[in-house]
mmCIF file of N, CA and C in Angstrom:
data_model
loop_
_atom_site.group_PDB
_atom_site.id
_atom_site.type_symbol
_atom_site.label_atom_id
_atom_site.label_comp_id
_atom_site.label_asym_id
_atom_site.label_seq_id
_atom_site.Cartn_x
_atom_site.Cartn_y
_atom_site.Cartn_z
ATOM 1 N N UNK A 1 -36.956 9.239 10.401
ATOM 2 C CA UNK A 1 -35.767 9.971 9.954
ATOM 3 C C UNK A 1 -35.006 10.463 10.651
ATOM 4 N N UNK A 2 -34.969 11.274 11.902
ATOM 5 C CA UNK A 2 -34.168 11.589 13.038
ATOM 6 C C UNK A 2 -34.127 10.477 13.385
ATOM 7 N N UNK A 3 -34.420 9.046 13.675
ATOM 8 C CA UNK A 3 -33.435 8.455 14.491
ATOM 9 C C UNK A 3 -32.486 7.333 13.835
ATOM 10 N N UNK A 4 -33.042 7.006 12.399
ATOM 11 C CA UNK A 4 -32.086 6.777 11.468
ATOM 12 C C UNK A 4 -30.893 7.865 11.175
ATOM 13 N N UNK A 5 -30.673 8.810 11.659
ATOM 14 C CA UNK A 5 -29.819 10.204 11.479
ATOM 15 C C UNK A 5 -29.088 9.820 12.933
ATOM 16 N N UNK A 6 -29.956 9.396 14.150
ATOM 17 C CA UNK A 6 -29.084 9.215 15.432
ATOM 18 C C UNK A 6 -28.678 7.816 14.993
ATOM 19 N N UNK A 7 -28.788 6.694 14.963
ATOM 20 C CA UNK A 7 -28.195 5.620 14.194
ATOM 21 C C UNK A 7 -27.136 6.124 13.917
ATOM 22 N N UNK A 8 -26.930 6.751 12.350
ATOM 23 C CA UNK A 8 -26.101 6.326 11.631
ATOM 24 C C UNK A 8 -24.431 7.571 12.766
ATOM 25 N N UNK A 9 -24.995 8.568 12.922
ATOM 26 C CA UNK A 9 -23.540 9.351 13.891
ATOM 27 C C UNK A 9 -23.317 8.792 15.001
ATOM 28 N N UNK A 10 -24.270 7.869 15.883
ATOM 29 C CA UNK A 10 -24.195 6.582 16.892
ATOM 30 C C UNK A 10 -22.923 5.530 16.468
ATOM 31 N N UNK A 11 -23.424 5.005 14.802
ATOM 32 C CA UNK A 11 -22.213 4.263 14.333
ATOM 33 C C UNK A 11 -21.168 5.000 14.636
ATOM 34 N N UNK A 12 -21.197 5.872 13.725
ATOM 35 C CA UNK A 12 -19.956 6.396 12.986
ATOM 36 C C UNK A 12 -18.943 6.805 14.305
ATOM 37 N N UNK A 13 -19.825 7.526 15.642
ATOM 38 C CA UNK A 13 -18.696 7.670 16.562
ATOM 39 C C UNK A 13 -18.153 6.547 17.344
ATOM 40 N N UNK A 14 -19.347 5.345 17.681
ATOM 41 C CA UNK A 14 -18.507 4.638 18.039
ATOM 42 C C UNK A 14 -17.377 3.504 16.745
ATOM 43 N N UNK A 15 -17.587 3.642 15.636
ATOM 44 C CA UNK A 15 -16.889 3.213 15.205
ATOM 45 C C UNK A 15 -15.131 4.069 15.128
ATOM 46 N N UNK A 16 -15.408 4.734 15.824
ATOM 47 C CA UNK A 16 -14.271 6.216 15.382
ATOM 48 C C UNK A 16 -13.771 6.090 16.828
ATOM 49 N N UNK A 17 -13.981 5.524 18.172
ATOM 50 C CA UNK A 17 -13.655 5.524 19.370
ATOM 51 C C UNK A 17 -12.246 4.591 19.523
ATOM 52 N N UNK A 18 -12.511 2.988 18.701
ATOM 53 C CA UNK A 18 -11.115 2.448 19.309
ATOM 54 C C UNK A 18 -9.871 3.714 18.590
ATOM 55 N N UNK A 19 -10.413 4.004 17.147
ATOM 56 C CA UNK A 19 -8.933 4.554 17.035
ATOM 57 C C UNK A 19 -7.925 5.555 17.625
ATOM 58 N N UNK A 20 -9.004 6.587 18.348
ATOM 59 C CA UNK A 20 -8.517 7.057 19.850
ATOM 60 C C UNK A 20 -7.504 6.674 20.372
ATOM 61 N N UNK A 21 -8.382 5.510 21.286
ATOM 62 C CA UNK A 21 -7.588 4.322 21.940
ATOM 63 C C UNK A 21 -5.871 4.019 21.247
ATOM 64 N N UNK A 22 -6.602 3.432 20.301
ATOM 65 C CA UNK A 22 -4.845 3.339 19.323
ATOM 66 C C UNK A 22 -4.105 4.355 19.714
ATOM 67 N N UNK A 23 -4.021 5.461 18.942
ATOM 68 C CA UNK A 23 -3.260 6.591 19.212
ATOM 69 C C UNK A 23 -2.585 6.914 20.336
ATOM 70 N N UNK A 24 -3.275 6.682 21.165
ATOM 71 C CA UNK A 24 -2.961 7.319 22.335
ATOM 72 C C UNK A 24 -1.919 6.138 23.001
ATOM 73 N N UNK A 25 -2.416 4.363 22.969
ATOM 74 C CA UNK A 25 -1.238 3.257 23.128
ATOM 75 C C UNK A 25 -0.227 3.881 22.639
ATOM 76 N N UNK A 26 -0.251 3.730 21.079
ATOM 77 C CA UNK A 26 1.509 4.118 20.350
ATOM 78 C C UNK A 26 2.169 5.494 20.463
ATOM 79 N N UNK A 27 1.658 6.709 21.311
ATOM 80 C CA UNK A 27 2.165 7.521 21.773
ATOM 81 C C UNK A 27 3.202 7.256 22.539
ATOM 82 N N UNK A 28 3.919 6.218 23.217
ATOM 83 C CA UNK A 28 5.508 5.759 23.517
ATOM 84 C C UNK A 28 6.391 5.339 22.772
ATOM 85 N N UNK A 29 5.522 4.491 21.529
ATOM 86 C CA UNK A 29 6.186 3.877 20.441
ATOM 87 C C UNK A 29 6.975 5.187 20.296
ATOM 88 N N UNK A 30 6.341 6.326 20.014
ATOM 89 C CA UNK A 30 7.006 7.567 19.104
ATOM 90 C C UNK A 30 8.192 7.983 20.463
ATOM 91 N N UNK A 31 8.407 7.719 21.581
ATOM 92 C CA UNK A 31 8.691 8.672 22.677
ATOM 93 C C UNK A 31 10.192 7.370 22.458
ATOM 94 N N UNK A 32 10.045 6.086 22.473
ATOM 95 C CA UNK A 32 11.044 5.365 22.076
ATOM 96 C C UNK A 32 11.699 5.211 21.055
ATOM 97 N N UNK A 33 10.929 5.278 20.028
ATOM 98 C CA UNK A 33 11.644 5.784 18.745
ATOM 99 C C UNK A 33 12.559 6.921 18.348
ATOM 100 N N UNK A 34 12.125 7.915 19.253
ATOM 101 C CA UNK A 34 13.090 9.338 19.780
ATOM 102 C C UNK A 34 14.393 9.195 20.106
ATOM 103 N N UNK A 35 14.104 8.315 21.294
ATOM 104 C CA UNK A 35 15.580 8.038 22.192
ATOM 105 C C UNK A 35 16.386 7.068 21.522
ATOM 106 N N UNK A 36 15.379 5.972 20.655
ATOM 107 C CA UNK A 36 16.440 4.978 19.556
ATOM 108 C C UNK A 36 17.617 5.886 18.461
ATOM 109 N N UNK A 37 16.934 7.084 18.384
ATOM 110 C CA UNK A 37 17.374 7.962 17.839
ATOM 111 C C UNK A 37 17.988 9.176 17.862
ATOM 112 N N UNK A 38 18.430 9.025 19.039
ATOM 113 C CA UNK A 38 19.022 10.388 19.882
ATOM 114 C C UNK A 38 18.104 11.849 19.512
ATOM 115 N N UNK A 39 17.412 11.614 19.228
ATOM 116 C CA UNK A 39 16.346 13.043 18.898
ATOM 117 C C UNK A 39 15.804 13.858 19.928
ATOM 118 N N UNK A 40 16.415 14.667 20.381
ATOM 119 C CA UNK A 40 16.053 15.480 21.458
ATOM 120 C C UNK A 40 14.816 16.144 20.922
ATOM 121 N N UNK A 41 15.076 16.894 19.858
ATOM 122 C CA UNK A 41 13.379 17.091 19.241
ATOM 123 C C UNK A 41 12.579 16.709 18.994
ATOM 124 N N UNK A 42 12.142 15.385 18.844
ATOM 125 C CA UNK A 42 11.052 14.337 18.760
ATOM 126 C C UNK A 42 10.576 14.439 20.142
ATOM 127 N N UNK A 43 11.560 14.232 20.623
ATOM 128 C CA UNK A 43 11.457 13.805 22.308
ATOM 129 C C UNK A 43 10.607 14.919 22.870
ATOM 130 N N UNK A 44 11.398 16.194 22.729
ATOM 131 C CA UNK A 44 10.830 17.174 23.354
ATOM 132 C C UNK A 44 8.980 17.554 22.931
ATOM 133 N N UNK A 45 9.137 17.261 22.020
ATOM 134 C CA UNK A 45 7.239 17.461 21.166
ATOM 135 C C UNK A 45 6.451 16.490 22.342
ATOM 136 N N UNK A 46 6.871 15.674 23.334
ATOM 137 C CA UNK A 46 6.053 15.115 24.245
ATOM 138 C C UNK A 46 6.358 15.278 25.715
ATOM 139 N N UNK A 47 7.100 16.463 25.633
ATOM 140 C CA UNK A 47 7.235 16.884 27.340
ATOM 141 C C UNK A 47 5.865 18.109 27.558
ATOM 142 N N UNK A 48 6.267 18.052 29.049
ATOM 143 C CA UNK A 48 5.027 19.096 29.471
ATOM 144 C C UNK A 48 5.659 19.943 29.703
ATOM 145 N N UNK A 49 4.788 21.080 30.429
ATOM 146 C CA UNK A 49 5.725 22.884 29.644
ATOM 147 C C UNK A 49 6.614 22.821 30.400
ATOM 148 N N UNK A 50 6.799 22.027 32.000
ATOM 149 C CA UNK A 50 8.225 21.578 32.128
ATOM 150 C C UNK A 50 7.947 20.677 32.783
ATOM 151 N N UNK A 51 9.131 20.144 33.191
ATOM 152 C CA UNK A 51 9.525 18.451 33.176
ATOM 153 C C UNK A 51 10.696 18.249 34.562
ATOM 154 N N UNK A 52 10.763 17.517 34.759
ATOM 155 C CA UNK A 52 11.569 16.992 35.761
ATOM 156 C C UNK A 52 12.639 16.162 35.397
ATOM 157 N N UNK A 53 13.912 16.991 35.356
ATOM 158 C CA UNK A 53 15.105 15.935 34.461
ATOM 159 C C UNK A 53 15.930 15.639 35.187
ATOM 160 N N UNK A 54 16.562 14.612 34.595
ATOM 161 C CA UNK A 54 18.092 14.189 35.499
ATOM 162 C C UNK A 54 18.346 13.303 34.422
ATOM 163 N N UNK A 55 19.923 14.351 34.175
ATOM 164 C CA UNK A 55 20.897 13.666 32.955
ATOM 165 C C UNK A 55 21.931 12.955 33.434
ATOM 166 N N UNK A 56 22.163 11.954 33.924
ATOM 167 C CA UNK A 56 23.547 11.828 34.378
ATOM 168 C C UNK A 56 23.999 12.740 35.763
ATOM 169 N N UNK A 57 23.283 12.534 36.757
ATOM 170 C CA UNK A 57 23.434 13.506 37.679
ATOM 171 C C UNK A 57 23.293 15.083 37.921
ATOM 172 N N UNK A 58 22.793 15.881 36.364
ATOM 173 C CA UNK A 58 22.721 17.036 36.060
ATOM 174 C C UNK A 58 21.117 17.252 36.397
ATOM 175 N N UNK A 59 20.206 17.122 37.415
ATOM 176 C CA UNK A 59 18.979 16.900 38.112
ATOM 177 C C UNK A 59 18.347 18.655 37.938
ATOM 178 N N UNK A 60 17.128 18.577 37.776
ATOM 179 C CA UNK A 60 16.827 19.913 37.978
ATOM 180 C C UNK A 60 15.088 20.073 37.211
ATOM 181 N N UNK A 61 14.022 21.059 37.750
ATOM 182 C CA UNK A 61 13.325 21.249 36.889
ATOM 183 C C UNK A 61 13.520 22.310 35.692
ATOM 184 N N UNK A 62 13.018 21.434 34.407
ATOM 185 C CA UNK A 62 13.290 22.839 33.049
ATOM 186 C C UNK A 62 11.761 23.066 32.479
ATOM 187 N N UNK A 63 12.462 24.380 31.430
ATOM 188 C CA UNK A 63 11.417 24.095 30.880
ATOM 189 C C UNK A 63 11.268 23.119 30.157
ATOM 190 N N UNK A 64 10.259 22.978 29.057
ATOM 191 C CA UNK A 64 10.497 22.153 27.539
ATOM 192 C C UNK A 64 11.616 22.725 26.799
ATOM 193 N N UNK A 65 11.890 24.228 26.450
ATOM 194 C CA UNK A 65 12.677 24.342 25.455
ATOM 195 C C UNK A 65 14.209 24.060 26.298
ATOM 196 N N UNK A 66 14.318 23.864 27.331
ATOM 197 C CA UNK A 66 15.684 24.184 28.521
ATOM 198 C C UNK A 66 16.110 22.552 28.304
ATOM 199 N N UNK A 67 15.278 21.406 28.398
ATOM 200 C CA UNK A 67 15.190 20.538 28.724
ATOM 201 C C UNK A 67 15.892 19.962 27.411
ATOM 202 N N UNK A 68 15.050 20.205 26.279
ATOM 203 C CA UNK A 68 15.023 19.676 25.111
ATOM 204 C C UNK A 68 17.207 20.048 24.689
ATOM 205 N N UNK A 69 17.725 21.137 25.228
ATOM 206 C CA UNK A 69 18.832 21.645 25.096
ATOM 207 C C UNK A 69 19.760 20.858 25.845
ATOM 208 N N UNK A 70 19.550 20.489 27.259
ATOM 209 C CA UNK A 70 20.227 19.473 27.931
ATOM 210 C C UNK A 70 20.305 18.083 27.144
ATOM 211 N N UNK A 71 18.827 17.667 27.021
ATOM 212 C CA UNK A 71 19.411 16.322 25.663
ATOM 213 C C UNK A 71 19.799 16.343 25.072
ATOM 214 N N UNK A 72 19.876 17.301 24.027
ATOM 215 C CA UNK A 72 20.720 17.629 23.058
ATOM 216 C C UNK A 72 22.278 17.871 23.131
ATOM 217 N N UNK A 73 22.562 18.025 24.068
ATOM 218 C CA UNK A 73 24.111 17.672 24.761
ATOM 219 C C UNK A 73 24.594 16.209 25.279
ATOM 220 N N UNK A 74 23.469 15.525 25.981
ATOM 221 C CA UNK A 74 23.524 14.250 26.443
ATOM 222 C C UNK A 74 23.212 13.331 24.725
ATOM 223 N N UNK A 75 22.763 13.435 23.898
ATOM 224 C CA UNK A 75 22.834 12.996 23.128
ATOM 225 C C UNK A 75 23.949 13.032 22.110
ATOM 226 N N UNK A 76 24.627 14.401 22.177
ATOM 227 C CA UNK A 76 25.337 14.278 21.038
ATOM 228 C C UNK A 76 26.917 13.482 22.091
ATOM 229 N N UNK A 77 27.162 13.786 23.127
ATOM 230 C CA UNK A 77 28.155 13.001 24.015
ATOM 231 C C UNK A 77 28.035 11.587 24.115
ATOM 232 N N UNK A 78 26.584 11.353 23.590
ATOM 233 C CA UNK A 78 26.049 9.608 24.168
ATOM 234 C C UNK A 78 25.440 9.241 23.048
ATOM 235 N N UNK A 79 25.834 8.760 21.693
ATOM 236 C CA UNK A 79 25.118 8.688 20.827
ATOM 237 C C UNK A 79 24.593 7.496 21.130
ATOM 238 N N UNK A 80 23.367 7.115 20.644
ATOM 239 C CA UNK A 80 22.549 6.081 20.596
ATOM 240 C C UNK A 80 22.814 4.310 19.947
ATOM 241 N N UNK A 81 23.567 3.357 20.737
ATOM 242 C CA UNK A 81 23.739 2.454 19.587
ATOM 243 C C UNK A 81 22.364 1.275 20.090
ATOM 244 N N UNK A 82 21.467 2.054 21.361
ATOM 245 C CA UNK A 82 20.049 0.786 21.166
ATOM 246 C C UNK A 82 19.855 1.268 22.140
ATOM 247 N N UNK A 83 17.854 1.039 22.250
ATOM 248 C CA UNK A 83 16.955 1.374 23.603
ATOM 249 C C UNK A 83 15.970 0.336 23.686
ATOM 250 N N UNK A 84 16.194 -0.492 24.668
ATOM 251 C CA UNK A 84 15.047 -1.299 24.827
ATOM 252 C C UNK A 84 14.008 -1.059 26.151
ATOM 253 N N UNK A 85 12.625 -0.959 25.972
ATOM 254 C CA UNK A 85 12.497 -0.560 26.939
ATOM 255 C C UNK A 85 12.057 -2.090 27.455
ATOM 256 N N UNK A 86 12.203 -2.562 28.696
ATOM 257 C CA UNK A 86 12.626 -3.268 29.753
ATOM 258 C C UNK A 86 11.189 -3.604 31.010
ATOM 259 N N UNK A 87 10.872 -2.169 30.959
ATOM 260 C CA UNK A 87 9.765 -2.169 31.977
ATOM 261 C C UNK A 87 8.041 -1.734 31.554
ATOM 262 N N UNK A 88 6.828 -1.476 31.762
ATOM 263 C CA UNK A 88 6.015 -0.911 31.297
ATOM 264 C C UNK A 88 4.845 -0.912 32.340
ATOM 265 N N UNK A 89 4.362 0.340 33.164
ATOM 266 C CA UNK A 89 2.956 0.256 34.239
ATOM 267 C C UNK A 89 2.043 0.533 33.554
ATOM 268 N N UNK A 90 0.951 0.776 33.449
ATOM 269 C CA UNK A 90 0.211 1.228 32.576
ATOM 270 C C UNK A 90 -1.416 1.252 33.173
ATOM 271 N N UNK A 91 -1.302 0.760 34.570
ATOM 272 C CA UNK A 91 -1.959 -0.040 35.512
ATOM 273 C C UNK A 91 -3.024 1.803 35.449
ATOM 274 N N UNK A 92 -2.853 2.521 35.996
ATOM 275 C CA UNK A 92 -3.834 3.889 36.209
ATOM 276 C C UNK A 92 -3.999 4.438 34.800
ATOM 277 N N UNK A 93 -4.848 5.029 34.208
ATOM 278 C CA UNK A 93 -4.712 5.072 32.712
ATOM 279 C C UNK A 93 -4.592 6.633 32.818
ATOM 280 N N UNK A 94 -4.278 7.310 33.887
ATOM 281 C CA UNK A 94 -4.038 9.359 33.656
ATOM 282 C C UNK A 94 -2.180 8.835 33.645
ATOM 283 N N UNK A 95 -1.557 8.199 34.468
ATOM 284 C CA UNK A 95 -0.477 7.999 34.461
ATOM 285 C C UNK A 95 0.131 6.622 34.532
ATOM 286 N N UNK A 96 1.508 6.846 33.818
ATOM 287 C CA UNK A 96 2.373 5.349 33.200
ATOM 288 C C UNK A 96 3.866 5.492 33.640
ATOM 289 N N UNK A 97 4.255 4.446 33.633
ATOM 290 C CA UNK A 97 5.868 5.027 34.021
ATOM 291 C C UNK A 97 6.013 3.822 33.020
ATOM 292 N N UNK A 98 7.634 3.939 32.550
ATOM 293 C CA UNK A 98 8.575 3.517 32.090
ATOM 294 C C UNK A 98 9.641 2.905 32.210
ATOM 295 N N UNK A 99 10.145 1.684 32.107
ATOM 296 C CA UNK A 99 12.038 1.815 32.281
ATOM 297 C C UNK A 99 12.873 1.036 30.764
ATOM 298 N N UNK A 100 14.079 1.742 30.685
ATOM 299 C CA UNK A 100 13.903 0.976 29.542
ATOM 300 C C UNK A 100 15.760 1.282 29.567
ATOM 301 N N UNK A 101 16.614 0.619 28.480
ATOM 302 C CA UNK A 101 17.809 0.255 29.161
ATOM 303 C C UNK A 101 18.348 0.999 27.517
ATOM 304 N N UNK A 102 19.438 2.454 27.871
ATOM 305 C CA UNK A 102 19.995 3.061 26.649
ATOM 306 C C UNK A 102 21.530 2.639 26.795
ATOM 307 N N UNK A 103 21.936 2.502 25.573
ATOM 308 C CA UNK A 103 23.231 1.392 25.431
ATOM 309 C C UNK A 103 24.098 2.971 24.137
ATOM 310 N N UNK A 104 25.323 3.637 24.855
ATOM 311 C CA UNK A 104 25.513 4.241 23.868
ATOM 312 C C UNK A 104 27.638 3.444 24.067
ATOM 313 N N UNK A 105 28.380 4.304 23.084
ATOM 314 C CA UNK A 105 29.471 3.640 23.786
ATOM 315 C C UNK A 105 30.755 4.388 24.957
ATOM 316 N N UNK A 106 29.849 4.840 25.573
ATOM 317 C CA UNK A 106 29.817 5.329 27.049
ATOM 318 C C UNK A 106 29.419 4.310 27.916
ATOM 319 N N UNK A 107 28.559 3.558 28.298
ATOM 320 C CA UNK A 107 28.238 3.094 28.999
ATOM 321 C C UNK A 107 26.800 2.658 28.560
ATOM 322 N N UNK A 108 25.967 2.033 29.366
ATOM 323 C CA UNK A 108 24.549 2.020 29.517
ATOM 324 C C UNK A 108 24.103 2.733 30.564
ATOM 325 N N UNK A 109 22.519 3.559 30.432
ATOM 326 C CA UNK A 109 21.806 4.119 31.066
ATOM 327 C C UNK A 109 21.170 3.763 31.128
ATOM 328 N N UNK A 110 20.266 3.641 32.373
ATOM 329 C CA UNK A 110 18.860 3.330 33.168
ATOM 330 C C UNK A 110 17.857 4.336 32.466
ATOM 331 N N UNK A 111 16.762 4.508 31.906
ATOM 332 C CA UNK A 111 16.001 5.244 31.294
ATOM 333 C C UNK A 111 14.579 4.956 32.247
ATOM 334 N N UNK A 112 14.235 6.506 32.815
ATOM 335 C CA UNK A 112 12.786 6.166 33.988
ATOM 336 C C UNK A 112 11.973 7.160 32.957
ATOM 337 N N UNK A 113 10.785 7.605 32.453
ATOM 338 C CA UNK A 113 10.220 7.879 31.314
ATOM 339 C C UNK A 113 8.533 7.432 32.775
ATOM 340 N N UNK A 114 8.125 8.766 33.397
ATOM 341 C CA UNK A 114 6.847 8.974 33.433
ATOM 342 C C UNK A 114 6.099 10.328 32.786
ATOM 343 N N UNK A 115 4.572 9.024 32.475
ATOM 344 C CA UNK A 115 4.155 10.333 31.713
ATOM 345 C C UNK A 115 2.455 10.446 32.221
ATOM 346 N N UNK A 116 1.806 11.254 31.879
ATOM 347 C CA UNK A 116 0.254 11.758 32.207
ATOM 348 C C UNK A 116 -0.185 12.021 31.015
ATOM 349 N N UNK A 117 -1.557 10.984 31.299
ATOM 350 C CA UNK A 117 -2.402 11.305 30.335
ATOM 351 C C UNK A 117 -4.070 12.162 30.368
ATOM 352 N N UNK A 118 -3.871 13.303 29.654
ATOM 353 C CA UNK A 118 -4.689 14.109 30.269
ATOM 354 C C UNK A 118 -5.768 14.006 28.536
ATOM 355 N N UNK A 119 -6.924 14.014 28.523
ATOM 356 C CA UNK A 119 -7.908 14.195 27.478
ATOM 357 C C UNK A 119 -7.256 13.134 26.616
ATOM 358 N N UNK A 120 -6.894 14.227 25.292
ATOM 359 C CA UNK A 120 -5.352 12.747 24.336
ATOM 360 C C UNK A 120 -4.232 13.588 24.655
ATOM 361 N N UNK A 121 -4.289 14.141 25.525
ATOM 362 C CA UNK A 121 -2.488 14.686 25.341
ATOM 363 C C UNK A 121 -1.697 13.870 26.430
ATOM 364 N N UNK A 122 -0.782 13.449 25.263
ATOM 365 C CA UNK A 122 -0.088 12.219 25.972
ATOM 366 C C UNK A 122 1.490 12.938 26.372
ATOM 367 N N UNK A 123 2.007 13.509 28.177
ATOM 368 C CA UNK A 123 2.843 14.303 27.901
ATOM 369 C C UNK A 123 3.799 13.620 29.405
ATOM 370 N N UNK A 124 4.915 13.579 29.302
ATOM 371 C CA UNK A 124 6.461 13.329 29.766
ATOM 372 C C UNK A 124 6.471 14.603 30.932
ATOM 373 N N UNK A 125 6.505 14.089 32.053
ATOM 374 C CA UNK A 125 6.717 15.021 33.191
ATOM 375 C C UNK A 125 7.810 15.275 33.546
ATOM 376 N N UNK A 126 8.195 13.557 33.847
ATOM 377 C CA UNK A 126 9.976 13.140 34.545
ATOM 378 C C UNK A 126 10.532 12.040 33.720
ATOM 379 N N UNK A 127 11.880 12.723 33.338
ATOM 380 C CA UNK A 127 12.484 11.349 32.464
ATOM 381 C C UNK A 127 13.867 11.758 33.242
ATOM 382 N N UNK A 128 14.670 10.636 33.266
ATOM 383 C CA UNK A 128 16.176 10.019 33.625
ATOM 384 C C UNK A 128 16.771 9.059 33.061
ATOM 385 N N UNK A 129 17.884 9.919 33.050
ATOM 386 C CA UNK A 129 18.988 9.057 32.198
ATOM 387 C C UNK A 129 20.267 8.985 33.678
ATOM 388 N N UNK A 130 19.958 7.531 33.740
ATOM 389 C CA UNK A 130 21.246 7.369 34.989
ATOM 390 C C UNK A 130 21.839 6.199 34.567
ATOM 391 N N UNK A 131 23.264 6.038 34.575
ATOM 392 C CA UNK A 131 24.289 5.691 34.207
ATOM 393 C C UNK A 131 24.721 4.252 35.247
ATOM 394 N N UNK A 132 24.118 2.897 34.377
ATOM 395 C CA UNK A 132 23.949 2.361 35.555
ATOM 396 C C UNK A 132 25.399 1.469 35.754
#
């Protein structure tokens, strides 16, 4: 009886494992969506407790809340006309980098996103918007 119970529990855990992986890889999609929609609030949900931020020359280390305010101002002045992810580096499972093109009426910005994966948490620790 215990071996049957062990088998059922093992099978359940095995079936559930891939869903966790899918959720983790989809996290960048929600970040992309937040940038496309110029949503500093949605983007800030993925910030680490402090973040290295460079927004068109305004560079520094910010708390999560400060970074959200800086991005809110940036998005207000530069509303999105589109965002395309052009490069993705996920070779290291705990650190990933992404590069994208953010289009606004004021021009094109290169976006550099660096994220860390700690257990099930997906956190942005560095973000740059550089006019190109």
